[in-house]
Structures are given as C-alpha cells and as structure tokens.
C-alpha cells in the first residue's frame, strides 16, 4: 500500500509537542481517516463529470473508470448516498492505493498536486478530530444540546460527502485544538467599538451594490 506521510507526520510531530498524550489515539485513527476521505474521493470520481475520465463501467465486483491516458482505476460499487467509510482501497492499473493523497498524486491530472495536498491535510486533521472526541463515558449523544454551538461541536467528521471534509491547511495543530469546534474549545469574544456613522454608511453601500 502507498502512504503519503507528509501531512500525517507533520501533525504527529506538532501533536507530540502540544498534546503528547493524544499521539497514540491520533495514530490509531489514521487508517479510518484515510478510508473516510478515500470514500468521499471515490464518490466524486464515480459521479462527477471530469474531463480526464473517459468512461465508467460497472463490473460484477465494482466499478472501473477509464482514464484519458489509457489507465484504469477500479474500486467497489459507488454509492452516492452512503456515509460509511466503505472504500478502503482502489486499484490504479493493478496497484492498490489506500491513501487518497497518494492516489491523487499518482493520477497526475491537472491541478491534482494541490488537491493531493489538501487531501493529505484532510486525512490528518480528521484523524486528529477523531482522536480528540469524547469517550463514550464523557459523551451524551442522546441528550439534546442546550446551546446551538454544542450541536456544532458534536460534528466530528465534517461534511459527509466532501473529500476535504476536515482540510485546514495553514492551521497548526495548536490552532486546530484551540479553535476547531469539534475539539470543544471555549473561545472568548472581545467587543470592539465601532462608530455608528461608519457602520451605517457601509450598510447603505452594501445595499446599493446588491
């Protein structure tokens, strides 16, 4: 299996500095995070109109995508509505890929490099989010949130269909732990005085523009 260690390793190294006790749980979540992001990516490859995919063929045990350069990408049957991480690997010309970032790199399609980097961050950040979620003893999933923000903090995996569901490039691990809602931070908000005339003028300008 291919691995794309860059983002995963960077997060692990930063985590060891700021929350060393969370490192084992983070490492344990990486495999599941790769499958979750790969499932989202496979859904997009199976259904989105992409110029470098010239054909899609349903076979007995899955789906085969024909690429414009002659290669074939094969995976399980694609379900547009499934949210479980059912794609653990796909085959690119017979070579197994379980890492979505490495897969996108090896596809070598236009803009694939930048997307691969974001996918790598998505995997690493998702593993971090899952590692830091409450234990069953700490969580109360059947209790309705008292505040709206408590509900948002319960969304650990991000968007159920978007491959970059947890991609936060540019955010350090410390910043994710401090500001990511699924990490359950308490962020204080400061009040800044604003002159009423300036606020009113900008509001009028916005209405005129629209």
XYZ file of C-alpha atoms in Angstrom:
210
model
C 0.000 0.000 0.000
C 1.168 3.545 -0.762
C 1.480 6.062 2.036
C 1.508 9.865 1.964
C 3.246 10.608 5.258
C 3.910 14.318 4.935
C 0.789 15.880 6.467
C 0.245 12.930 8.784
C 3.827 13.106 10.070
C 3.759 16.879 10.470
C 0.601 16.692 12.562
C 2.042 13.860 14.653
C 5.209 15.855 15.361
C 3.270 19.001 16.311
C 0.865 16.969 18.425
C 3.764 15.400 20.317
C 4.835 18.907 21.313
C 1.450 20.321 22.374
C -0.627 17.263 23.428
C 1.697 14.234 23.705
C -0.953 12.156 25.429
C -3.111 12.323 22.292
C -0.457 10.893 19.928
C -1.380 7.184 20.337
C -5.052 7.906 19.728
C -4.164 10.007 16.671
C -2.044 7.202 15.206
C -4.859 4.712 15.805
C -7.310 6.910 13.859
C -5.209 7.378 10.707
C -6.329 4.204 8.922
C -10.008 5.019 9.403
C -9.457 8.632 8.374
C -7.809 7.537 5.114
C -10.773 5.285 4.347
C -13.257 8.054 5.169
C -11.574 10.545 2.837
C -10.958 7.915 0.142
C -14.662 7.027 0.209
C -15.569 10.674 -0.366
C -12.997 10.944 -3.172
C -14.213 7.751 -4.826
C -17.771 9.073 -4.823
C -16.585 12.195 -6.656
C -14.557 10.198 -9.189
C -17.510 7.891 -9.809
C -20.146 10.567 -10.406
C -18.625 13.967 -11.207
C -18.069 14.972 -14.868
C -14.265 15.052 -15.010
C -12.525 15.592 -18.382
C -9.787 13.022 -17.723
C -12.280 10.235 -17.045
C -13.460 8.942 -20.413
C -15.664 6.089 -19.296
C -17.255 4.325 -16.346
C -18.099 0.631 -16.444
C -19.956 -1.337 -13.823
C -18.460 -4.781 -13.375
C -19.509 -7.716 -11.221
C -17.482 -6.712 -8.180
C -17.366 -2.938 -8.536
C -16.734 -0.022 -10.873
C -13.976 0.606 -13.405
C -13.033 4.124 -14.520
C -11.207 4.514 -17.831
C -8.725 7.395 -17.764
C -7.775 9.532 -20.757
C -4.173 8.239 -20.669
C -5.339 4.630 -21.008
C -5.038 3.595 -17.392
C -7.855 2.014 -15.390
C -8.989 2.838 -11.876
C -11.073 0.168 -10.163
C -12.968 0.252 -6.879
C -16.093 -1.040 -5.158
C -19.611 -0.156 -6.324
C -20.088 3.578 -5.760
C -22.977 4.632 -3.554
C -23.830 8.347 -3.899
C -25.615 8.442 -0.546
C -23.531 6.196 1.708
C -21.741 7.914 4.575
C -19.873 4.905 5.987
C -16.196 4.558 5.041
C -16.678 1.561 2.762
C -13.763 2.269 0.379
C -10.549 1.032 1.970
C -8.531 0.782 -1.261
C -8.775 1.205 -5.026
C -6.621 -0.217 -7.814
C -4.805 2.067 -10.254
C -3.666 -0.212 -13.078
C -3.495 -3.063 -10.601
C -1.636 -1.177 -7.849
C -3.535 -0.808 -4.587
C -3.957 2.691 -3.130
C -5.441 3.224 0.325
C -4.167 6.794 0.695
C -6.313 9.392 -1.130
C -3.479 11.928 -1.298
C -1.088 9.435 -2.877
C -3.787 8.292 -5.275
C -4.413 11.832 -6.474
C -0.670 12.379 -6.892
C -0.286 9.210 -8.949
C -3.273 10.071 -11.128
C -1.149 13.014 -12.345
C -4.087 15.043 -13.604
C -4.287 18.867 -13.955
C -4.376 20.567 -10.540
C -4.012 17.168 -8.913
C -0.974 18.198 -6.895
C -2.759 20.939 -4.983
C -5.772 18.700 -4.383
C -3.479 15.922 -3.149
C -2.006 18.293 -0.571
C -5.475 19.225 0.666
C -6.493 15.571 0.833
C -3.437 14.836 2.944
C -4.408 17.601 5.351
C -7.986 16.323 5.371
C -6.850 12.857 6.463
C -4.502 14.185 9.147
C -6.993 16.697 10.546
C -9.807 14.145 10.524
C -7.647 11.691 12.465
C -6.856 14.484 14.928
C -10.541 15.342 15.325
C -11.493 11.711 15.914
C -8.643 11.230 18.381
C -9.870 14.152 20.459
C -13.565 13.300 20.518
C -15.109 12.482 23.895
C -15.038 8.922 25.174
C -18.425 7.161 25.441
C -18.382 7.875 29.158
C -17.860 11.601 28.524
C -20.302 11.975 25.628
C -24.067 12.268 25.933
C -25.256 11.695 22.328
C -28.899 11.134 23.294
C -29.181 14.410 25.160
C -30.345 17.394 23.121
C -27.756 20.207 23.137
C -28.623 23.061 25.454
C -26.898 25.614 23.204
C -26.681 25.681 19.393
C -22.884 25.682 19.493
C -22.930 22.426 21.466
C -24.585 20.753 18.499
C -21.894 22.023 16.148
C -19.208 20.659 18.444
C -20.648 17.165 18.031
C -19.931 17.144 14.274
C -16.552 15.420 14.303
C -16.133 14.318 10.680
C -17.218 17.471 8.869
C -19.094 17.286 5.552
C -20.234 13.699 4.861
C -19.601 13.868 1.086
C -16.767 16.371 0.519
C -13.240 14.856 0.289
C -11.782 17.900 2.020
C -14.167 17.472 4.935
C -11.506 18.404 7.506
C -8.818 20.069 5.391
C -7.304 23.010 7.269
C -4.029 23.831 5.517
C -2.154 26.603 7.254
C -3.612 25.773 10.672
C -1.168 24.451 13.223
C -2.197 21.602 15.494
C -2.342 24.012 18.413
C -4.690 26.277 16.430
C -6.955 23.388 15.466
C -7.202 22.269 19.082
C -7.862 25.841 20.177
C -10.452 26.849 17.548
C -11.858 23.763 15.779
C -15.436 23.356 17.069
C -15.183 19.555 17.265
C -12.346 19.988 19.779
C -14.865 21.710 22.073
C -12.924 24.890 22.871
C -14.321 27.840 24.750
C -13.329 30.898 22.749
C -13.823 34.292 24.310
C -15.091 37.092 22.089
C -13.985 40.662 22.572
C -16.052 43.771 21.868
C -14.613 46.480 19.646
C -16.234 49.935 19.498
C -17.400 50.981 16.021
C -18.667 54.439 15.154
C -22.333 54.356 14.184
C -21.894 56.644 11.165
C -19.289 54.376 9.599
C -21.431 51.273 10.158
C -24.494 52.933 8.638
C -22.512 54.160 5.619
C -21.145 50.708 4.890
C -24.607 49.169 5.250
C -26.047 51.634 2.728
C -23.168 50.923 0.329
C -23.757 47.166 0.576
C -27.473 47.603 -0.146
C -26.756 49.817 -3.127
C -24.260 47.300 -4.528
C -26.726 44.453 -4.240
